[in-house]
Amino acid sequence: MRRKQRDAGDIALVVTDDVGQLEPVERADADTIALPSGTYPRQDVRRVVLSDGRSLYLIHADLPARAEAARIRQLEEAAFLRALFRPSRPVGPGGVPLPYWLLMFALVVGMVISGAR
């Protein structure tokens, strides 16, 4: 029973005024806690370890904090999409760009041909 609960993942309780909302934690690192509704700075969050080993993050979020969390979340998604669709240059062996390898190959072939005469 406890194993299934632990696999369910960490949760967060976001309190706004007198209303609490439970949300699953998507990502928790040293700086931020990412939830479906937004990303909160770690210094604004209190972590409580539950008896089944999961973590409960307590977040007191007034309206400006929730708006800021949603804005941070949008910025993270935009940065991810930019990185995902950024055209990458072809890379050859050793991390050297492929055009340099082609140039070196052409020079070596040219030297071999000119030396064979």
CSV table of C-alpha atoms in Angstrom, one decimal, residues 13-67:
chain,number,residue,atom,x,y,z
A,13,LEU,CA,-0.8,22.7,-1.1
A,14,VAL,CA,-1.2,26.2,-2.6
A,15,VAL,CA,-3.0,28.5,-0.1
A,16,THR,CA,-4.6,31.7,-1.4
A,17,ASP,CA,-6.5,33.7,1.1
A,18,ASP,CA,-8.5,31.0,2.9
A,19,VAL,CA,-8.7,28.5,0.1
A,20,GLY,CA,-6.2,25.6,-0.4
A,21,GLN,CA,-5.6,23.7,-3.6
A,22,LEU,CA,-3.7,20.4,-3.9
A,23,GLU,CA,-1.6,20.1,-7.0
A,24,PRO,CA,0.9,17.5,-8.2
A,25,VAL,CA,4.6,18.6,-8.2
A,26,GLU,CA,6.0,18.3,-11.7
A,27,ARG,CA,9.6,19.3,-10.8
A,28,ALA,CA,11.4,20.3,-7.6
A,29,ASP,CA,15.0,21.5,-7.7
A,30,ALA,CA,17.2,23.7,-5.6
A,31,ASP,CA,15.7,27.0,-6.9
A,32,THR,CA,12.1,26.3,-7.9
A,33,ILE,CA,9.0,24.1,-7.5
A,34,ALA,CA,7.1,23.6,-10.7
A,35,LEU,CA,3.4,22.9,-10.6
A,36,PRO,CA,0.8,22.7,-13.4
A,37,SER,CA,-0.5,26.2,-12.3
A,38,GLY,CA,3.0,27.9,-12.1
A,39,THR,CA,6.5,27.8,-10.9
A,40,TYR,CA,7.3,29.1,-7.4
A,41,PRO,CA,10.7,30.2,-6.0
A,42,ARG,CA,12.0,27.7,-3.4
A,43,GLN,CA,12.5,30.4,-0.7
A,44,ASP,CA,8.7,30.9,-0.6
A,45,VAL,CA,8.0,27.2,-0.1
A,46,ARG,CA,8.0,25.1,3.0
A,47,ARG,CA,8.7,21.3,2.6
A,48,VAL,CA,7.2,18.7,4.9
A,49,VAL,CA,8.1,15.0,4.5
A,50,LEU,CA,5.1,12.7,4.8
A,51,SER,CA,5.1,9.4,6.6
A,52,ASP,CA,5.0,7.5,3.2
A,53,GLY,CA,8.2,9.2,2.1
A,54,ARG,CA,6.7,11.7,-0.3
A,55,SER,CA,7.1,15.5,0.1
A,56,LEU,CA,4.3,18.0,0.7
A,57,TYR,CA,5.2,21.6,-0.3
A,58,LEU,CA,3.3,24.3,1.5
A,59,ILE,CA,3.0,27.5,-0.6
A,60,HIS,CA,1.3,30.6,0.6
A,61,ALA,CA,0.4,32.4,-2.6
A,62,ASP,CA,-1.5,35.7,-2.6
A,63,LEU,CA,-2.8,36.9,-6.0
A,64,PRO,CA,0.4,38.7,-7.1
A,65,ALA,CA,2.5,35.6,-6.2
A,66,ARG,CA,0.2,33.4,-8.3
A,67,ALA,CA,0.4,35.8,-11.2
